């Protein structure tokens, strides 16, 4: 079994539940599974390269968006193999998960990945489409822009976010402009910024707000299987 360090929380969960014992290191942000007991190697943006190298991993799994190229280059320079994923949509997430799990020693495709593929492939065509803005941060306000995994997830559920054609992937947009866009719904995930019922909706008076689980919106791993159901329920609740 290869020794694996994961620098991506969603991939950490995927590897941990599929290939128990393969992970020897993960970031401080890797909080799934809840009982994960491995060496912590710092954050996704500032991993401790020396600590990772000291674990003698056969493989480090990373993501081109979540991790910084200089850190990955430093690992390669130290002789560590690095597998970098690129995930911009649901089909891409499924492909990359297959690739990562095979590289980490999975003997067969896990059931949860089959269930995730079925859940997304059998989605009914939305009866109506709605528009949204999707803040991911405040102070300053930032929203989903072009070419994002979360944007594709929402689009498959019938939600078209209004900044999907923006030149930036995560543009900073002033709050008055977000309000003036007059979306059908404001989607507020609990990560990376932790929007809550008391922190977020008050900024959008008169607009329906959907508080959604950020793990189901932005993670590609075991949560993908339940994501259509969980996110769909949260989006419907915003319009009641």
PDB file of C-alpha atoms in Angstrom:
ATOM      1  CA  UNK A   1       0.000   0.000   0.000  1.00  0.00           C
ATOM      2  CA  UNK A   2       1.431   3.419  -0.926  1.00  0.00           C
ATOM      3  CA  UNK A   3       2.079   6.050   1.747  1.00  0.00           C
ATOM      4  CA  UNK A   4      -0.075   9.047   0.845  1.00  0.00           C
ATOM      5  CA  UNK A   5      -0.217  12.663   1.999  1.00  0.00           C
ATOM      6  CA  UNK A   6      -3.300  14.647   0.995  1.00  0.00           C
ATOM      7  CA  UNK A   7      -3.324  18.432   0.696  1.00  0.00           C
ATOM      8  CA  UNK A   8      -7.036  18.613  -0.218  1.00  0.00           C
ATOM      9  CA  UNK A   9      -9.756  18.047   2.415  1.00  0.00           C
ATOM     10  CA  UNK A  10     -12.223  16.421   0.036  1.00  0.00           C
ATOM     11  CA  UNK A  11      -9.565  14.072  -1.351  1.00  0.00           C
ATOM     12  CA  UNK A  12      -8.470  13.263   2.197  1.00  0.00           C
ATOM     13  CA  UNK A  13     -11.964  12.032   2.968  1.00  0.00           C
ATOM     14  CA  UNK A  14     -12.172  10.092  -0.282  1.00  0.00           C
ATOM     15  CA  UNK A  15      -8.866   8.299   0.270  1.00  0.00           C
ATOM     16  CA  UNK A  16      -9.438   7.675   3.977  1.00  0.00           C
ATOM     17  CA  UNK A  17     -12.785   5.923   3.527  1.00  0.00           C
ATOM     18  CA  UNK A  18     -11.717   4.000   0.416  1.00  0.00           C
ATOM     19  CA  UNK A  19      -8.158   2.931   1.212  1.00  0.00           C
ATOM     20  CA  UNK A  20      -7.922   2.772   5.023  1.00  0.00           C
ATOM     21  CA  UNK A  21      -4.362   3.080   6.220  1.00  0.00           C
ATOM     22  CA  UNK A  22      -2.964   4.690   3.085  1.00  0.00           C
ATOM     23  CA  UNK A  23      -2.933   8.237   4.460  1.00  0.00           C
ATOM     24  CA  UNK A  24       0.058   9.197   6.599  1.00  0.00           C
ATOM     25  CA  UNK A  25      -0.444  12.965   6.446  1.00  0.00           C
ATOM     26  CA  UNK A  26      -3.113  15.585   5.772  1.00  0.00           C
ATOM     27  CA  UNK A  27      -3.672  19.300   6.214  1.00  0.00           C
ATOM     28  CA  UNK A  28      -4.949  21.002   9.339  1.00  0.00           C
ATOM     29  CA  UNK A  29      -8.202  21.637   7.443  1.00  0.00           C
ATOM     30  CA  UNK A  30      -8.846  17.963   6.711  1.00  0.00           C
ATOM     31  CA  UNK A  31     -11.632  17.270   9.208  1.00  0.00           C
ATOM     32  CA  UNK A  32     -13.258  14.265   7.528  1.00  0.00           C
ATOM     33  CA  UNK A  33     -13.487  11.493   8.567  1.00  0.00           C
ATOM     34  CA  UNK A  34     -13.956  12.779  12.095  1.00  0.00           C
ATOM     35  CA  UNK A  35     -11.613  10.143  13.537  1.00  0.00           C
ATOM     36  CA  UNK A  36      -8.786  10.748  11.071  1.00  0.00           C
ATOM     37  CA  UNK A  37      -5.519  10.153  12.915  1.00  0.00           C
ATOM     38  CA  UNK A  38      -2.566  11.180  10.736  1.00  0.00           C
ATOM     39  CA  UNK A  39       0.296  13.668  10.917  1.00  0.00           C
ATOM     40  CA  UNK A  40      -0.849  17.220  10.223  1.00  0.00           C
ATOM     41  CA  UNK A  41       1.269  19.104   7.706  1.00  0.00           C
ATOM     42  CA  UNK A  42      -0.068  22.680   7.831  1.00  0.00           C
ATOM     43  CA  UNK A  43      -2.619  24.404   5.637  1.00  0.00           C
ATOM     44  CA  UNK A  44      -3.607  23.923   2.032  1.00  0.00           C
ATOM     45  CA  UNK A  45      -1.895  27.202   1.088  1.00  0.00           C
ATOM     46  CA  UNK A  46       1.100  26.858   3.421  1.00  0.00           C
ATOM     47  CA  UNK A  47       1.998  23.188   3.885  1.00  0.00           C
ATOM     48  CA  UNK A  48       5.169  22.300   5.771  1.00  0.00           C
ATOM     49  CA  UNK A  49       7.223  20.833   2.931  1.00  0.00           C
ATOM     50  CA  UNK A  50       9.960  19.510   5.225  1.00  0.00           C
ATOM     51  CA  UNK A  51       7.423  17.722   7.404  1.00  0.00           C
ATOM     52  CA  UNK A  52       5.805  16.152   4.358  1.00  0.00           C
ATOM     53  CA  UNK A  53       9.166  14.953   3.048  1.00  0.00           C
ATOM     54  CA  UNK A  54      10.007  13.498   6.472  1.00  0.00           C
ATOM     55  CA  UNK A  55       6.934  11.253   6.201  1.00  0.00           C
ATOM     56  CA  UNK A  56       8.537   9.576   3.156  1.00  0.00           C
ATOM     57  CA  UNK A  57       5.317   9.531   1.126  1.00  0.00           C
ATOM     58  CA  UNK A  58       5.043   7.583  -2.092  1.00  0.00           C
ATOM     59  CA  UNK A  59       2.494  10.118  -3.298  1.00  0.00           C
ATOM     60  CA  UNK A  60       1.134  13.554  -2.446  1.00  0.00           C
ATOM     61  CA  UNK A  61      -2.330  14.353  -3.808  1.00  0.00           C
ATOM     62  CA  UNK A  62      -3.104  18.003  -4.502  1.00  0.00           C
ATOM     63  CA  UNK A  63      -5.360  20.286  -6.504  1.00  0.00           C
ATOM     64  CA  UNK A  64      -4.396  23.038  -8.919  1.00  0.00           C
ATOM     65  CA  UNK A  65      -6.796  25.501  -7.300  1.00  0.00           C
ATOM     66  CA  UNK A  66      -6.446  24.692  -3.611  1.00  0.00           C
ATOM     67  CA  UNK A  67      -2.668  24.312  -3.491  1.00  0.00           C
ATOM     68  CA  UNK A  68       0.138  26.628  -4.583  1.00  0.00           C
ATOM     69  CA  UNK A  69       2.468  25.677  -7.428  1.00  0.00           C
ATOM     70  CA  UNK A  70       5.658  26.702  -5.532  1.00  0.00           C
ATOM     71  CA  UNK A  71       4.859  24.253  -2.723  1.00  0.00           C
ATOM     72  CA  UNK A  72       4.192  21.436  -5.163  1.00  0.00           C
ATOM     73  CA  UNK A  73       7.383  22.273  -7.075  1.00  0.00           C
ATOM     74  CA  UNK A  74       9.334  22.128  -3.803  1.00  0.00           C
ATOM     75  CA  UNK A  75       7.947  18.664  -3.105  1.00  0.00           C
ATOM     76  CA  UNK A  76       8.910  17.461  -6.561  1.00  0.00           C
ATOM     77  CA  UNK A  77      12.384  18.938  -6.138  1.00  0.00           C
ATOM     78  CA  UNK A  78      12.693  16.853  -2.974  1.00  0.00           C
ATOM     79  CA  UNK A  79      11.919  13.724  -4.962  1.00  0.00           C
ATOM     80  CA  UNK A  80       8.261  13.346  -3.977  1.00  0.00           C
ATOM     81  CA  UNK A  81       5.693  12.276  -6.570  1.00  0.00           C
ATOM     82  CA  UNK A  82       2.793  14.739  -6.733  1.00  0.00           C
ATOM     83  CA  UNK A  83      -0.570  14.027  -8.351  1.00  0.00           C
ATOM     84  CA  UNK A  84      -2.406  17.270  -9.130  1.00  0.00           C
ATOM     85  CA  UNK A  85      -6.140  17.204  -9.827  1.00  0.00           C
ATOM     86  CA  UNK A  86      -8.112  19.718 -11.858  1.00  0.00           C
ATOM     87  CA  UNK A  87     -11.831  19.793 -11.130  1.00  0.00           C
ATOM     88  CA  UNK A  88     -14.166  22.259 -12.830  1.00  0.00           C
ATOM     89  CA  UNK A  89     -17.375  20.218 -13.132  1.00  0.00           C
ATOM     90  CA  UNK A  90     -19.097  17.099 -11.828  1.00  0.00           C
ATOM     91  CA  UNK A  91     -17.956  14.721 -14.602  1.00  0.00           C
ATOM     92  CA  UNK A  92     -14.398  15.951 -14.101  1.00  0.00           C
ATOM     93  CA  UNK A  93     -14.654  15.328 -10.362  1.00  0.00           C
ATOM     94  CA  UNK A  94     -15.748  11.737 -10.952  1.00  0.00           C
ATOM     95  CA  UNK A  95     -12.876  11.147 -13.384  1.00  0.00           C
ATOM     96  CA  UNK A  96     -10.309  12.664 -11.055  1.00  0.00           C
ATOM     97  CA  UNK A  97     -11.583  10.653  -8.101  1.00  0.00           C
ATOM     98  CA  UNK A  98     -11.140   7.467 -10.113  1.00  0.00           C
ATOM     99  CA  UNK A  99      -7.582   8.530 -10.936  1.00  0.00           C
ATOM    100  CA  UNK A 100      -6.662   9.500  -7.374  1.00  0.00           C
ATOM    101  CA  UNK A 101      -8.098   6.391  -5.753  1.00  0.00           C
ATOM    102  CA  UNK A 102      -6.372   4.091  -8.232  1.00  0.00           C
ATOM    103  CA  UNK A 103      -3.055   5.865  -7.572  1.00  0.00           C
ATOM    104  CA  UNK A 104      -3.628   5.447  -3.828  1.00  0.00           C
ATOM    105  CA  UNK A 105      -4.034   1.694  -4.107  1.00  0.00           C
ATOM    106  CA  UNK A 106      -7.802   1.184  -4.297  1.00  0.00           C
ATOM    107  CA  UNK A 107      -8.400  -2.326  -5.529  1.00  0.00           C
ATOM    108  CA  UNK A 108     -11.857  -1.576  -6.892  1.00  0.00           C
ATOM    109  CA  UNK A 109     -14.111   1.393  -7.442  1.00  0.00           C
ATOM    110  CA  UNK A 110     -15.859   2.214  -4.156  1.00  0.00           C
ATOM    111  CA  UNK A 111     -19.628   1.949  -3.874  1.00  0.00           C
ATOM    112  CA  UNK A 112     -19.961   5.605  -2.857  1.00  0.00           C
ATOM    113  CA  UNK A 113     -18.412   6.693  -6.152  1.00  0.00           C
ATOM    114  CA  UNK A 114     -20.856   4.539  -8.134  1.00  0.00           C
ATOM    115  CA  UNK A 115     -23.678   6.027  -6.061  1.00  0.00           C
ATOM    116  CA  UNK A 116     -22.422   9.550  -6.752  1.00  0.00           C
ATOM    117  CA  UNK A 117     -22.263   8.928 -10.492  1.00  0.00           C
ATOM    118  CA  UNK A 118     -25.799   7.507 -10.448  1.00  0.00           C
ATOM    119  CA  UNK A 119     -27.146  10.384  -8.351  1.00  0.00           C
ATOM    120  CA  UNK A 120     -25.855  12.980 -10.799  1.00  0.00           C
ATOM    121  CA  UNK A 121     -26.592  11.089 -14.013  1.00  0.00           C
ATOM    122  CA  UNK A 122     -30.208  10.420 -13.032  1.00  0.00           C
ATOM    123  CA  UNK A 123     -31.100  13.971 -12.007  1.00  0.00           C
ATOM    124  CA  UNK A 124     -34.439  15.011 -13.463  1.00  0.00           C
ATOM    125  CA  UNK A 125     -34.461  17.983 -15.797  1.00  0.00           C
ATOM    126  CA  UNK A 126     -35.298  21.046 -13.658  1.00  0.00           C
ATOM    127  CA  UNK A 127     -38.867  22.213 -14.204  1.00  0.00           C
ATOM    128  CA  UNK A 128     -37.696  25.814 -14.022  1.00  0.00           C
ATOM    129  CA  UNK A 129     -34.382  27.570 -13.833  1.00  0.00           C
ATOM    130  CA  UNK A 130     -33.568  30.192 -11.235  1.00  0.00           C
ATOM    131  CA  UNK A 131     -30.842  32.809 -11.005  1.00  0.00           C
ATOM    132  CA  UNK A 132     -28.509  33.235  -8.059  1.00  0.00           C
ATOM    133  CA  UNK A 133     -25.545  35.029  -6.656  1.00  0.00           C
ATOM    134  CA  UNK A 134     -23.245  32.813  -4.610  1.00  0.00           C
ATOM    135  CA  UNK A 135     -21.042  34.663  -2.125  1.00  0.00           C
ATOM    136  CA  UNK A 136     -18.066  32.714  -0.838  1.00  0.00           C
ATOM    137  CA  UNK A 137     -16.581  35.518   1.292  1.00  0.00           C
ATOM    138  CA  UNK A 138     -17.454  38.842   2.839  1.00  0.00           C
ATOM    139  CA  UNK A 139     -15.184  41.734   3.827  1.00  0.00           C
ATOM    140  CA  UNK A 140     -14.642  41.921   0.887  1.00  0.00           C
ATOM    141  CA  UNK A 141     -17.593  40.293  -0.831  1.00  0.00           C
ATOM    142  CA  UNK A 142     -16.514  37.607  -3.290  1.00  0.00           C
ATOM    143  CA  UNK A 143     -18.750  35.369  -5.377  1.00  0.00           C
ATOM    144  CA  UNK A 144     -18.582  32.399  -7.710  1.00  0.00           C
ATOM    145  CA  UNK A 145     -17.472  33.458 -11.183  1.00  0.00           C
ATOM    146  CA  UNK A 146     -16.597  31.512 -14.302  1.00  0.00           C
ATOM    147  CA  UNK A 147     -15.637  27.884 -14.631  1.00  0.00           C
ATOM    148  CA  UNK A 148     -16.091  26.570 -11.077  1.00  0.00           C
ATOM    149  CA  UNK A 149     -17.052  23.157  -9.755  1.00  0.00           C
ATOM    150  CA  UNK A 150     -19.653  24.672  -7.412  1.00  0.00           C
ATOM    151  CA  UNK A 151     -21.150  26.615 -10.307  1.00  0.00           C
ATOM    152  CA  UNK A 152     -21.545  23.416 -12.318  1.00  0.00           C
ATOM    153  CA  UNK A 153     -23.121  21.666  -9.331  1.00  0.00           C
ATOM    154  CA  UNK A 154     -25.721  24.419  -9.053  1.00  0.00           C
ATOM    155  CA  UNK A 155     -26.356  24.538 -12.801  1.00  0.00           C
ATOM    156  CA  UNK A 156     -27.205  20.831 -12.779  1.00  0.00           C
ATOM    157  CA  UNK A 157     -29.768  21.593 -10.068  1.00  0.00           C
ATOM    158  CA  UNK A 158     -31.387  24.322 -12.169  1.00  0.00           C
ATOM    159  CA  UNK A 159     -29.596  27.316 -10.631  1.00  0.00           C
ATOM    160  CA  UNK A 160     -27.683  29.688 -12.912  1.00  0.00           C
ATOM    161  CA  UNK A 161     -25.416  32.028 -10.976  1.00  0.00           C
ATOM    162  CA  UNK A 162     -25.268  35.495 -12.453  1.00  0.00           C
ATOM    163  CA  UNK A 163     -21.482  35.868 -12.535  1.00  0.00           C
ATOM    164  CA  UNK A 164     -20.771  32.658 -14.434  1.00  0.00           C
ATOM    165  CA  UNK A 165     -19.457  34.667 -17.415  1.00  0.00           C
ATOM    166  CA  UNK A 166     -17.248  36.959 -15.321  1.00  0.00           C
ATOM    167  CA  UNK A 167     -13.574  37.025 -16.398  1.00  0.00           C
ATOM    168  CA  UNK A 168     -12.500  36.019 -12.875  1.00  0.00           C
ATOM    169  CA  UNK A 169     -13.292  32.718 -11.224  1.00  0.00           C
ATOM    170  CA  UNK A 170     -13.920  34.335  -7.828  1.00  0.00           C
ATOM    171  CA  UNK A 171     -14.551  38.026  -8.471  1.00  0.00           C
ATOM    172  CA  UNK A 172     -14.826  40.699  -5.818  1.00  0.00           C
ATOM    173  CA  UNK A 173     -18.174  42.388  -6.283  1.00  0.00           C
ATOM    174  CA  UNK A 174     -19.456  45.281  -4.125  1.00  0.00           C
ATOM    175  CA  UNK A 175     -22.534  44.451  -2.093  1.00  0.00           C
ATOM    176  CA  UNK A 176     -24.723  47.117  -3.755  1.00  0.00           C
ATOM    177  CA  UNK A 177     -24.011  45.495  -7.113  1.00  0.00           C
ATOM    178  CA  UNK A 178     -24.917  42.053  -5.790  1.00  0.00           C
ATOM    179  CA  UNK A 179     -28.222  43.389  -4.505  1.00  0.00           C
ATOM    180  CA  UNK A 180     -28.912  45.251  -7.748  1.00  0.00           C
ATOM    181  CA  UNK A 181     -28.415  42.046  -9.722  1.00  0.00           C
ATOM    182  CA  UNK A 182     -31.778  40.967  -8.242  1.00  0.00           C
ATOM    183  CA  UNK A 183     -31.236  37.199  -8.267  1.00  0.00           C
ATOM    184  CA  UNK A 184     -34.055  34.778  -7.560  1.00  0.00           C
ATOM    185  CA  UNK A 185     -32.010  33.449  -4.641  1.00  0.00           C
ATOM    186  CA  UNK A 186     -28.792  34.140  -2.763  1.00  0.00           C
ATOM    187  CA  UNK A 187     -26.887  30.919  -2.066  1.00  0.00           C
ATOM    188  CA  UNK A 188     -24.833  31.149   1.141  1.00  0.00           C
ATOM    189  CA  UNK A 189     -22.510  28.196   1.859  1.00  0.00           C
ATOM    190  CA  UNK A 190     -20.861  27.632   5.228  1.00  0.00           C
ATOM    191  CA  UNK A 191     -17.380  27.470   3.702  1.00  0.00           C
ATOM    192  CA  UNK A 192     -14.921  28.915   2.934  1.00  0.00           C
ATOM    193  CA  UNK A 193     -16.697  31.771   4.743  1.00  0.00           C
ATOM    194  CA  UNK A 194     -19.059  30.428   7.361  1.00  0.00           C
ATOM    195  CA  UNK A 195     -22.340  32.102   6.449  1.00  0.00           C
ATOM    196  CA  UNK A 196     -25.096  31.433   8.990  1.00  0.00           C
ATOM    197  CA  UNK A 197     -28.689  32.520   9.582  1.00  0.00           C
ATOM    198  CA  UNK A 198     -27.291  35.454  11.570  1.00  0.00           C
ATOM    199  CA  UNK A 199     -24.377  36.291   9.296  1.00  0.00           C
ATOM    200  CA  UNK A 200     -25.189  36.789   5.633  1.00  0.00           C
ATOM    201  CA  UNK A 201     -28.937  36.948   4.946  1.00  0.00           C
ATOM    202  CA  UNK A 202     -29.237  40.381   6.600  1.00  0.00           C
ATOM    203  CA  UNK A 203     -27.095  41.803   3.781  1.00  0.00           C
ATOM    204  CA  UNK A 204     -29.762  40.888   1.214  1.00  0.00           C
ATOM    205  CA  UNK A 205     -33.057  42.267   2.502  1.00  0.00           C
ATOM    206  CA  UNK A 206     -36.055  41.136   0.484  1.00  0.00           C
ATOM    207  CA  UNK A 207     -34.169  38.357  -1.293  1.00  0.00           C
ATOM    208  CA  UNK A 208     -34.623  34.642  -0.544  1.00  0.00           C
ATOM    209  CA  UNK A 209     -31.451  33.150   0.925  1.00  0.00           C
ATOM    210  CA  UNK A 210     -30.489  29.476   0.840  1.00  0.00           C
ATOM    211  CA  UNK A 211     -28.053  28.432   3.557  1.00  0.00           C
ATOM    212  CA  UNK A 212     -26.261  25.407   2.144  1.00  0.00           C
ATOM    213  CA  UNK A 213     -23.689  22.897   3.345  1.00  0.00           C
ATOM    214  CA  UNK A 214     -20.395  23.933   1.776  1.00  0.00           C
ATOM    215  CA  UNK A 215     -19.152  20.360   1.818  1.00  0.00           C
ATOM    216  CA  UNK A 216     -21.974  19.276  -0.469  1.00  0.00           C
ATOM    217  CA  UNK A 217     -21.496  22.299  -2.717  1.00  0.00           C
ATOM    218  CA  UNK A 218     -17.714  22.388  -3.080  1.00  0.00           C
ATOM    219  CA  UNK A 219     -16.253  19.006  -2.045  1.00  0.00           C
ATOM    220  CA  UNK A 220     -15.668  16.168  -4.498  1.00  0.00           C
ATOM    221  CA  UNK A 221     -15.651  12.944  -2.508  1.00  0.00           C
ATOM    222  CA  UNK A 222     -18.174  10.768  -0.667  1.00  0.00           C
ATOM    223  CA  UNK A 223     -20.429  13.801  -0.148  1.00  0.00           C
ATOM    224  CA  UNK A 224     -21.139  13.850  -3.891  1.00  0.00           C
ATOM    225  CA  UNK A 225     -23.597  10.975  -3.529  1.00  0.00           C
ATOM    226  CA  UNK A 226     -25.954  12.925  -1.257  1.00  0.00           C
ATOM    227  CA  UNK A 227     -25.250  16.391  -2.681  1.00  0.00           C
ATOM    228  CA  UNK A 228     -28.186  16.586  -5.133  1.00  0.00           C
ATOM    229  CA  UNK A 229     -30.681  15.685  -2.402  1.00  0.00           C
ATOM    230  CA  UNK A 230     -29.158  17.873   0.321  1.00  0.00           C
ATOM    231  CA  UNK A 231     -28.625  20.927  -1.858  1.00  0.00           C
ATOM    232  CA  UNK A 232     -31.990  20.542  -3.555  1.00  0.00           C
ATOM    233  CA  UNK A 233     -33.761  20.564  -0.207  1.00  0.00           C
ATOM    234  CA  UNK A 234     -31.883  23.701   0.933  1.00  0.00           C
ATOM    235  CA  UNK A 235     -32.671  25.520  -2.314  1.00  0.00           C
ATOM    236  CA  UNK A 236     -36.360  24.634  -2.118  1.00  0.00           C
ATOM    237  CA  UNK A 237     -36.519  25.754   1.519  1.00  0.00           C
ATOM    238  CA  UNK A 238     -35.356  29.238   0.536  1.00  0.00           C
ATOM    239  CA  UNK A 239     -38.510  29.787  -1.517  1.00  0.00           C
ATOM    240  CA  UNK A 240     -41.028  28.690   1.133  1.00  0.00           C
TER     241      UNK A 240
END
